Tab-separated table of C-alpha atoms and ligand atoms in Angstrom:
chain	number	residue	atom	x	y	z
A	1	UNK	CA	20.988	52.494	13.112
A	2	UNK	CA	21.572	52.140	9.245
A	3	UNK	CA	19.001	50.049	7.301
A	4	UNK	CA	22.088	47.649	6.877
A	5	UNK	CA	23.297	47.096	11.136
A	6	UNK	CA	19.294	46.397	11.483
A	7	UNK	CA	19.067	43.338	8.580
A	8	UNK	CA	19.298	40.893	11.654
A	9	UNK	CA	21.863	38.006	10.628
A	10	UNK	CA	21.800	34.560	10.257
A	11	UNK	CA	22.367	31.913	13.602
A	12	UNK	CA	25.966	29.099	12.616
A	13	UNK	CA	23.404	26.425	11.862
A	14	UNK	CA	21.495	28.930	9.347
A	15	UNK	CA	24.830	29.986	7.823
A	16	UNK	CA	26.147	26.605	7.841
A	17	UNK	CA	22.694	25.401	5.700
A	18	UNK	CA	23.609	28.074	3.111
A	19	UNK	CA	26.108	27.258	2.373
A	20	UNK	CA	25.538	23.888	1.726
A	21	UNK	CA	23.219	25.404	-1.172
A	22	UNK	CA	22.239	21.992	-3.237
A	23	UNK	CA	20.525	19.217	-2.310
A	24	UNK	CA	18.920	15.764	-3.298
A	25	UNK	CA	15.739	15.044	-2.722
A	26	UNK	CA	15.045	11.501	-1.705
A	27	UNK	CA	10.996	9.956	-1.563
A	28	UNK	CA	11.460	6.719	-1.424
A	29	UNK	CA	8.637	4.654	0.243
A	30	UNK	CA	5.673	2.268	-0.559
A	31	UNK	CA	4.321	3.868	-3.101
A	32	UNK	CA	8.004	3.542	-4.475
A	33	UNK	CA	6.511	0.254	-5.492
A	34	UNK	CA	3.850	1.011	-7.707
A	35	UNK	CA	5.562	4.013	-9.867
A	36	UNK	CA	2.686	6.541	-9.700
A	37	UNK	CA	3.661	8.926	-7.792
A	38	UNK	CA	3.857	9.207	-4.185
A	39	UNK	CA	0.043	10.872	-4.363
A	40	UNK	CA	-0.889	6.872	-5.268
A	41	UNK	CA	-2.763	5.984	-2.373
A	42	UNK	CA	-5.081	9.039	-2.291
A	43	UNK	CA	-4.997	9.909	-6.380
A	44	UNK	CA	-6.454	6.309	-6.505
A	45	UNK	CA	-8.629	6.575	-3.683
A	46	UNK	CA	-6.997	2.710	-2.328
A	47	UNK	CA	-8.076	1.819	1.221
A	48	UNK	CA	-5.708	1.388	3.897
A	49	UNK	CA	-5.849	-1.451	4.781
A	50	UNK	CA	-4.901	-2.834	0.761
A	51	UNK	CA	-2.479	-0.018	1.023
A	52	UNK	CA	-0.711	-1.476	4.346
A	53	UNK	CA	-0.168	-4.900	1.630
A	54	UNK	CA	2.632	-3.002	-0.010
A	55	UNK	CA	4.646	-4.174	3.278
A	56	UNK	CA	4.831	-7.445	2.429
A	57	UNK	CA	6.480	-7.093	-1.132
A	58	UNK	CA	9.047	-3.511	0.094
A	59	UNK	CA	12.490	-5.296	0.173
A	60	UNK	CA	14.351	-2.226	-0.520
A	61	UNK	CA	16.901	-4.938	-1.767
A	62	UNK	CA	18.954	-2.234	-4.306
A	63	UNK	CA	19.013	1.272	-0.983
A	64	UNK	CA	22.624	1.191	-1.441
A	65	UNK	CA	22.678	4.075	1.028
A	66	UNK	CA	26.196	4.475	1.066
A	67	UNK	CA	26.428	4.667	-3.303
A	68	UNK	CA	23.134	7.686	-2.606
A	69	UNK	CA	25.391	9.241	-0.942
A	70	UNK	CA	28.453	9.144	-3.522
A	71	UNK	CA	26.292	9.877	-6.811
A	72	UNK	CA	25.374	13.173	-4.456
A	73	UNK	CA	29.181	13.846	-3.792
A	74	UNK	CA	29.091	13.738	-7.547
A	75	UNK	CA	26.820	15.907	-8.698
A	76	UNK	CA	28.344	18.362	-6.215
A	77	UNK	CA	25.372	17.742	-3.572
A	78	UNK	CA	26.555	18.621	0.037
A	79	UNK	CA	22.696	17.333	1.820
A	80	UNK	CA	20.115	15.399	1.219
A	81	UNK	CA	17.191	15.029	3.078
A	82	UNK	CA	15.215	12.183	2.641
A	83	UNK	CA	11.616	10.490	3.791
A	84	UNK	CA	11.746	9.473	6.739
A	85	UNK	CA	7.264	9.206	6.710
A	86	UNK	CA	5.463	10.179	3.919
A	87	UNK	CA	2.088	11.342	4.508
A	88	UNK	CA	1.101	7.160	3.790
A	89	UNK	CA	2.387	6.261	7.482
A	90	UNK	CA	4.915	4.081	5.992
A	91	UNK	CA	8.600	4.847	8.207
A	92	UNK	CA	11.773	3.757	7.089
A	93	UNK	CA	13.575	3.948	10.190
A	94	UNK	CA	12.586	1.803	13.514
A	95	UNK	CA	10.087	3.678	14.719
A	96	UNK	CA	11.044	0.932	18.066
A	97	UNK	CA	7.751	0.461	19.112
A	98	UNK	CA	5.643	2.954	18.235
A	99	UNK	CA	4.051	1.753	15.123
A	100	UNK	CA	4.948	-2.097	13.224
A	101	UNK	CA	4.871	-0.022	9.623
A	102	UNK	CA	8.028	0.515	9.427
A	103	UNK	CA	11.248	-1.086	7.473
A	104	UNK	CA	12.449	-2.959	10.036
A	105	UNK	CA	9.534	-4.778	9.874
A	106	UNK	CA	8.932	-4.975	6.622
A	107	UNK	CA	10.784	-7.803	4.640
A	108	UNK	CA	13.454	-5.972	4.323
A	109	UNK	CA	14.146	-5.821	7.748
A	110	UNK	CA	16.860	-2.895	8.295
A	111	UNK	CA	16.382	0.736	9.449
A	112	UNK	CA	16.639	2.425	6.161
A	113	UNK	CA	17.337	5.828	7.148
A	114	UNK	CA	19.934	3.735	10.240
A	115	UNK	CA	21.824	2.729	6.538
A	116	UNK	CA	21.247	6.312	5.482
A	117	UNK	CA	22.928	8.466	7.791
A	118	UNK	CA	25.499	6.420	7.883
A	119	UNK	CA	26.188	6.347	3.460
A	120	UNK	CA	26.267	10.247	4.130
A	121	UNK	CA	28.500	10.210	6.575
A	122	UNK	CA	31.061	8.579	4.774
A	123	UNK	CA	30.461	10.200	1.154
A	124	UNK	CA	31.374	13.628	3.960
A	125	UNK	CA	26.850	14.483	3.334
A	126	UNK	CA	25.210	16.230	5.272
A	127	UNK	CA	22.151	14.288	6.338
A	128	UNK	CA	18.354	16.065	6.485
A	129	UNK	CA	15.564	13.528	7.603
A	130	UNK	CA	12.561	14.894	6.212
A	131	UNK	CA	8.491	14.083	8.179
A	132	UNK	CA	4.925	14.138	7.482
A	133	UNK	CA	2.542	15.853	9.150
A	134	UNK	CA	-0.696	14.319	7.447
A	135	UNK	CA	-0.770	10.859	8.300
A	136	UNK	CA	-3.876	8.712	5.529
A	137	UNK	CA	-3.269	5.853	8.877
A	138	UNK	CA	-4.926	8.833	11.132
A	139	UNK	CA	-7.102	10.020	9.062
A	140	UNK	CA	-5.510	13.636	10.179
A	141	UNK	CA	-6.970	16.027	7.733
A	142	UNK	CA	-10.490	15.017	8.956
A	143	UNK	CA	-10.152	13.118	12.244
A	144	UNK	CA	-12.318	13.998	15.398
A	145	UNK	CA	-9.848	16.477	17.344
A	146	UNK	CA	-9.832	13.373	20.312
A	147	UNK	CA	-7.770	11.714	18.025
A	148	UNK	CA	-5.908	14.258	16.328
A	149	UNK	CA	-4.277	15.277	19.604
A	150	UNK	CA	-3.470	11.389	19.924
A	151	UNK	CA	-2.053	11.863	16.779
A	152	UNK	CA	0.439	14.676	17.918
A	153	UNK	CA	1.608	12.202	20.177
A	154	UNK	CA	2.706	10.157	18.186
A	155	UNK	CA	4.043	12.312	15.645
A	156	UNK	CA	5.647	13.664	18.638
A	157	UNK	CA	6.845	10.648	19.779
A	158	UNK	CA	8.298	9.385	16.611
A	159	UNK	CA	9.858	13.164	16.033
A	160	UNK	CA	12.234	12.336	18.911
A	161	UNK	CA	12.914	8.545	18.140
A	162	UNK	CA	14.556	10.555	15.301
A	163	UNK	CA	15.701	13.136	16.922
A	164	UNK	CA	18.087	10.444	19.934
A	165	UNK	CA	19.122	7.510	17.377
A	166	UNK	CA	20.731	9.011	14.568
A	167	UNK	CA	24.099	11.099	15.795
A	168	UNK	CA	23.970	14.709	15.147
A	169	UNK	CA	21.759	15.389	12.023
A	170	UNK	CA	21.566	18.549	9.474
A	171	UNK	CA	18.263	19.452	10.349
A	172	UNK	CA	13.599	18.113	9.655
A	173	UNK	CA	11.993	19.324	7.323
A	174	UNK	CA	8.484	18.849	7.918
A	175	UNK	CA	4.991	18.494	5.674
A	176	UNK	CA	1.565	18.839	6.260
A	177	UNK	CA	1.155	21.356	8.280
A	178	UNK	CA	-0.997	22.918	4.762
A	179	UNK	CA	-4.227	19.908	5.301
A	180	UNK	CA	-5.368	21.127	7.905
A	181	UNK	CA	-6.237	24.405	9.335
A	182	UNK	CA	-5.344	23.314	13.183
A	183	UNK	CA	-3.215	24.249	16.043
A	184	UNK	CA	-0.188	21.367	15.442
A	185	UNK	CA	1.677	22.475	18.354
A	186	UNK	CA	4.364	23.218	16.876
A	187	UNK	CA	5.541	24.443	20.074
A	188	UNK	CA	6.390	21.245	21.584
A	189	UNK	CA	7.562	19.695	18.675
A	190	UNK	CA	9.949	22.234	18.011
A	191	UNK	CA	11.092	21.997	21.754
A	192	UNK	CA	11.580	17.817	20.919
A	193	UNK	CA	14.393	18.996	18.345
A	194	UNK	CA	15.655	20.765	20.296
A	195	UNK	CA	16.597	19.568	22.540
A	196	UNK	CA	17.937	16.765	20.820
A	197	UNK	CA	19.713	19.071	17.913
A	198	UNK	CA	20.104	21.972	19.005
A	199	UNK	CA	21.897	22.417	15.696
A	200	UNK	CA	19.175	21.204	13.065
A	201	UNK	CA	18.018	22.862	11.148
A	202	UNK	CA	14.178	22.961	11.076
A	203	UNK	CA	11.966	23.706	7.807
A	204	UNK	CA	8.739	23.421	7.792
A	205	UNK	CA	6.790	23.259	4.759
A	206	UNK	CA	4.607	26.084	3.563
A	207	UNK	CA	3.116	24.716	0.397
A	208	UNK	CA	2.628	25.293	-2.892
A	209	UNK	CA	0.630	28.250	-2.578
A	210	UNK	CA	3.182	29.960	0.382
A	211	UNK	CA	6.248	30.247	-0.785
A	212	UNK	CA	8.377	32.079	1.406
A	213	UNK	CA	6.390	32.358	4.133
A	214	UNK	CA	7.752	32.793	6.975
A	215	UNK	CA	6.121	30.824	9.830
A	216	UNK	CA	6.968	29.503	13.515
A	217	UNK	CA	9.889	31.248	15.059
A	218	UNK	CA	11.904	28.616	15.455
A	219	UNK	CA	11.917	27.865	12.193
A	220	UNK	CA	14.968	28.750	10.251
A	221	UNK	CA	14.586	28.268	6.701
A	222	UNK	CA	11.103	29.099	4.227
A	223	UNK	CA	10.056	27.149	2.329
A	224	UNK	CA	9.441	27.526	-2.020
A	225	UNK	CA	8.038	24.219	-3.903
A	226	UNK	CA	8.640	23.841	-7.796
A	227	UNK	CA	8.909	27.619	-7.401
A	228	UNK	CA	11.770	29.440	-8.292
A	229	UNK	CA	12.656	32.166	-5.098
A	230	UNK	CA	12.830	35.483	-5.072
A	231	UNK	CA	14.975	37.500	-2.565
A	232	UNK	CA	12.871	38.296	0.474
A	233	UNK	CA	13.695	41.899	2.388
A	234	UNK	CA	14.806	40.872	5.704
A	235	UNK	CA	14.923	44.494	7.233
A	236	UNK	CA	12.546	43.939	10.290
A	237	UNK	CA	12.478	40.103	10.338
A	238	UNK	CA	13.259	39.039	14.290
A	239	UNK	CA	15.655	36.632	12.874
A	240	UNK	CA	17.527	35.685	9.783
A	241	UNK	CA	15.467	32.862	8.584
A	242	UNK	CA	17.584	31.412	4.919
A	243	UNK	CA	15.178	30.027	1.760
A	244	UNK	CA	15.287	26.559	0.234
A	245	UNK	CA	13.710	25.459	-3.011
A	246	UNK	CA	12.458	22.230	-3.264
A	247	UNK	CA	11.619	20.611	-7.369
A	248	UNK	CA	11.357	17.644	-8.619
A	249	UNK	CA	13.228	16.231	-11.767
A	250	UNK	CA	9.738	15.518	-13.524
A	251	UNK	CA	6.810	15.685	-12.177
A	252	UNK	CA	6.543	13.733	-9.428
A	253	UNK	CA	7.791	13.156	-6.069
A	254	UNK	CA	8.123	9.245	-5.838
A	255	UNK	CA	8.816	7.213	-8.686
A	256	UNK	CA	7.023	8.008	-11.983
A	257	UNK	CA	6.699	4.904	-14.423
A	258	UNK	CA	5.129	7.110	-16.815
A	259	UNK	CA	6.030	10.274	-16.518
A	260	UNK	CA	8.546	11.542	-19.457
A	261	UNK	CA	9.164	15.214	-18.544
A	262	UNK	CA	12.137	15.849	-17.122
A	263	UNK	CA	14.526	18.313	-16.554
A	264	UNK	CA	17.658	17.785	-18.513
A	265	UNK	CA	21.095	18.939	-16.936
A	266	UNK	CA	20.916	22.816	-18.829
A	267	UNK	CA	17.740	22.825	-16.721
A	268	UNK	CA	19.442	21.875	-13.776
A	269	UNK	CA	22.091	24.320	-13.660
A	270	UNK	CA	20.244	27.657	-14.967
A	271	UNK	CA	17.676	26.713	-11.206
A	272	UNK	CA	20.613	26.115	-9.529
A	273	UNK	CA	22.170	29.510	-10.644
A	274	UNK	CA	18.450	31.352	-10.140
A	275	UNK	CA	18.406	30.181	-6.313
A	276	UNK	CA	21.512	31.295	-5.642
A	277	UNK	CA	21.045	34.398	-7.295
A	278	UNK	CA	18.513	35.168	-4.495
A	279	UNK	CA	20.809	32.992	-1.688
A	280	UNK	CA	18.453	30.266	-2.191
A	281	UNK	CA	18.920	26.228	-1.279
A	282	UNK	CA	18.497	23.860	-3.974
A	283	UNK	CA	17.443	20.988	-3.171
A	284	UNK	CA	17.138	18.683	-6.086
A	285	UNK	CA	14.557	15.671	-5.327
A	286	UNK	CA	14.836	11.828	-7.703
A	287	UNK	CA	12.148	9.002	-6.669
A	288	UNK	CA	14.072	5.579	-6.288
A	289	UNK	CA	12.780	2.676	-8.242
A	290	UNK	CA	10.765	-0.143	-6.595
A	291	UNK	CA	13.658	-1.595	-4.406
A	292	UNK	CA	15.763	1.463	-3.612
A	293	UNK	CA	17.518	2.327	-6.576
A	294	UNK	CA	17.724	5.841	-8.066
A	295	UNK	CA	17.079	5.473	-11.327
A	296	UNK	CA	19.584	5.559	-14.882
A	297	UNK	CA	17.925	8.848	-16.334
A	298	UNK	CA	18.316	10.568	-12.717
A	299	UNK	CA	21.849	9.691	-12.293
A	300	UNK	CA	22.563	10.654	-15.754
A	301	UNK	CA	22.016	13.987	-15.211
A	302	UNK	CA	23.029	14.622	-11.441
A	303	UNK	CA	26.616	13.476	-13.034
A	304	UNK	CA	26.022	15.731	-15.572
A	305	UNK	CA	24.963	18.506	-13.623
A	306	UNK	CA	28.131	18.054	-11.113
A	307	UNK	CA	30.618	18.274	-14.283
A	308	UNK	CA	29.311	21.713	-13.483
A	309	UNK	CA	29.270	22.294	-10.514
A	310	UNK	CA	32.842	20.735	-9.973
A	311	UNK	CA	34.126	23.820	-11.999
A	312	UNK	CA	32.398	26.602	-10.075
A	313	UNK	CA	32.015	25.025	-7.068
A	314	UNK	CA	33.821	28.676	-6.510
A	315	UNK	CA	30.602	30.598	-7.092
A	316	UNK	CA	28.603	27.758	-5.555
A	317	UNK	CA	28.603	28.130	-1.679
A	318	UNK	CA	29.740	30.395	-0.088
A	319	UNK	CA	29.297	33.810	-2.176
A	320	UNK	CA	26.076	35.342	-0.944
A	321	UNK	CA	23.578	37.509	-2.730
A	322	UNK	CA	24.847	41.369	-4.088
A	323	UNK	CA	23.022	45.072	-4.242
A	324	UNK	CA	24.870	45.234	-8.793
A	325	UNK	CA	22.844	45.185	-11.570
A	326	UNK	CA	22.817	43.257	-13.815
A	327	UNK	CA	21.105	42.384	-17.935
A	328	UNK	CA	18.623	40.400	-18.128
A	329	UNK	CA	19.284	36.460	-15.829
A	330	UNK	CA	23.108	37.622	-14.996
A	331	UNK	CA	23.140	38.646	-11.613
A	332	UNK	CA	27.207	38.734	-9.200
A	333	UNK	CA	27.090	36.765	-5.812
A	334	UNK	CA	30.205	37.981	-3.471
A	335	UNK	CA	32.449	36.001	-1.139
A	336	UNK	CA	34.554	38.596	0.338
A	337	UNK	CA	37.271	40.143	-2.096
A	338	UNK	CA	36.169	37.690	-5.276
A	339	UNK	CA	33.161	38.340	-7.136
A	340	UNK	CA	31.097	36.244	-9.722
A	341	UNK	CA	29.351	37.520	-12.196
A	342	UNK	CA	26.896	34.597	-13.669
A	343	UNK	CA	26.600	35.241	-17.141
A	344	UNK	CA	23.837	33.652	-18.907
A	345	UNK	CA	22.328	33.172	-23.522
A	346	UNK	CA	26.214	33.273	-24.336
A	347	UNK	CA	27.131	33.336	-28.426
A	348	UNK	CA	28.458	30.015	-29.624
A	349	UNK	CA	31.331	29.815	-31.386
A	350	UNK	CA	32.488	27.887	-34.482
A	351	UNK	CA	32.156	27.170	-38.034
A	352	UNK	CA	28.401	28.427	-39.741
A	353	UNK	CA	28.250	25.088	-40.474
A	354	UNK	CA	27.675	23.590	-38.446
A	355	UNK	CA	27.480	26.161	-35.365
A	356	UNK	CA	24.611	27.731	-34.186
A	357	UNK	CA	25.654	31.284	-32.747
A	358	UNK	CA	22.502	32.228	-30.189
A	359	UNK	CA	22.840	35.079	-27.979
A	360	UNK	CA	25.597	37.320	-27.022
A	361	UNK	CA	28.603	38.446	-26.737
A	362	UNK	CA	30.513	42.011	-26.396
A	363	UNK	CA	30.401	43.913	-22.671
A	364	UNK	CA	27.776	43.007	-20.517
A	365	UNK	CA	26.480	46.325	-18.051
A	366	UNK	CA	27.349	46.229	-13.901
A	367	UNK	CA	24.712	48.842	-12.375
A	368	UNK	CA	25.596	49.783	-8.522
A	369	UNK	CA	28.754	48.521	-8.362
A	370	UNK	CA	30.872	50.437	-5.547
A	371	UNK	CA	34.521	47.524	-5.491
A	372	UNK	CA	36.889	48.748	-7.839
A	373	UNK	CA	37.650	45.546	-9.828
A	374	UNK	CA	41.298	44.320	-10.770
A	375	UNK	CA	41.115	41.784	-12.855
A	376	UNK	CA	38.986	39.523	-14.429
A	377	UNK	CA	38.259	35.740	-15.555
A	378	UNK	CA	36.351	32.960	-15.981
A	379	UNK	CA	36.244	30.627	-14.152
A	380	UNK	CA	36.369	27.573	-16.550
A	381	UNK	CA	38.799	28.453	-18.592
A	382	UNK	CA	41.195	31.564	-17.007
A	383	UNK	CA	40.652	33.595	-19.654
A	384	UNK	CA	40.900	36.826	-18.504
A	385	UNK	CA	38.295	38.970	-19.388
A	386	UNK	CA	39.069	42.890	-20.487
A	387	UNK	CA	36.325	45.001	-17.790
A	388	UNK	CA	35.576	48.841	-17.535
A	389	UNK	CA	34.479	50.561	-13.890
A	390	UNK	CA	33.550	53.693	-13.540
A	391	UNK	CA	33.700	53.986	-9.562
A	392	UNK	CA	32.391	57.061	-8.401
A	393	UNK	CA	28.773	56.519	-10.923
A	394	UNK	CA	28.866	53.061	-9.333
A	395	UNK	CA	28.333	51.476	-13.230
A	396	UNK	CA	31.194	48.936	-15.710
A	397	UNK	CA	30.784	46.787	-17.766
A	398	UNK	CA	32.617	42.859	-18.257
A	399	UNK	CA	33.534	42.104	-21.540
A	400	UNK	CA	31.848	38.898	-22.525
A	401	UNK	CA	33.350	36.332	-24.373
A	402	UNK	CA	31.311	33.438	-25.882
A	403	UNK	CA	32.223	29.448	-25.472
A	404	UNK	CA	34.500	28.217	-27.780
A	405	UNK	CA	33.450	26.317	-30.170
A	406	UNK	CA	33.908	23.283	-28.377
A	407	UNK	CA	31.514	23.856	-25.347
A	408	UNK	CA	28.677	25.202	-23.668
A	409	UNK	CA	28.099	25.656	-19.994
A	410	UNK	CA	24.448	27.334	-20.465
A	411	UNK	CA	25.439	29.472	-17.615
A	412	UNK	CA	29.175	31.081	-17.552
A	413	UNK	CA	30.807	32.157	-14.530
A	414	UNK	CA	33.280	34.857	-14.703
A	415	UNK	CA	35.327	35.117	-11.223
A	416	UNK	CA	35.845	39.116	-10.737
A	417	UNK	CA	38.504	40.043	-8.656
A	418	UNK	CA	37.734	43.006	-5.721
A	419	UNK	CA	39.931	45.812	-4.038
B	1	GLC	C1	4.198	18.429	-1.341
B	1	GLC	C2	3.575	17.153	-1.690
B	1	GLC	C3	5.015	15.872	-0.908
B	1	GLC	C4	5.918	15.667	-1.466
B	1	GLC	C5	6.260	17.096	-0.857
B	1	GLC	C6	7.368	17.478	-1.255
B	1	GLC	O1	3.568	18.601	-0.153
B	1	GLC	O2	2.247	16.601	-0.781
B	1	GLC	O3	3.966	15.043	-1.588
B	1	GLC	O4	6.915	15.579	-0.867
B	1	GLC	O5	5.951	18.471	-1.337
B	1	GLC	O6	9.015	19.443	-0.549
């Protein structure tokens, strides 16, 4: 057996997940009304009873699931992960008697998860459920072991409600096991999911400090929170596990009314490329307003990014990492006979009176290039590109041209036909 043969292959659900490539994360909850991040209850030491009063003003009046799913589609995103319940313990779904701390029992009087799933279906987006395991109402960080058992019952029952009432979902993403070193009884929780949602991805955030760590055998993807992923060496892994990076668009997951530290479309494009370089998905967060609308800046940024993704879709969703080596941040993905060269830092053309040249153009070297190339062109313009290759030596070069005046794609992708 060669080293390649011994690499695990992805199960169909994991392969499908990787092809979704780009997703929207939504942190929506009672905290959205305060606009000081989703950890506000904890960071401002707000008593559970005081915080709970936010339920009385939770209207979700502008939560339009169809519009959110449409925005995701326009951004080139293929899935959305919604906080069905976050650390504050408030559920956006009908807990069916498990608790009265849920959206149907607030002034909103709606099951927002049901609306979310429907909105996604209507727009061809795959719905994923985020569910916390750390629950401040249960003090699950500090509560006695006896109460913890009871909490785990409640957690399991809540997840069962999510698995049984909303049709087929893309996956469940847990978050909070990092808060307490204990036996979270993952076997049981994941068995509940597999029973009702056999094709769902199971993900459990390993936290800021532990990006890429492989957990329980049922887990289908590693997580990279706020951190660019690296390419895993899967040799010897008992199963193929995907990778996903989640990232805030400013510095909070829930609405940050006074947070001005935003990613730009260029940042998002570069991060999406960096994730795909290593075969990971990119889950980009938005924090809706007090009433559940996606804020203007996020909306505009996502639409702008969507225009880039539309030009480069052929290289984003199904193309996989290769071992071809490139200069700088450049890299090559492959989908069958199509290779995609991701070029960074290209020069910009135009009169010296108006344009700053920036970056470079000309030949960019490729190493470990074992596939014969027949032609190359920019995906965005169709302009053909020159290339050279020495197949025996496994080297080549792609004649990258810079951006003509009037464009700057940040990352530009060339398709190289193999064969
Ligand atoms: C962290 C935070 C949380 C956020 C999550 C997103 O674990 O506790 O607020 O939901 O990351 O992945």
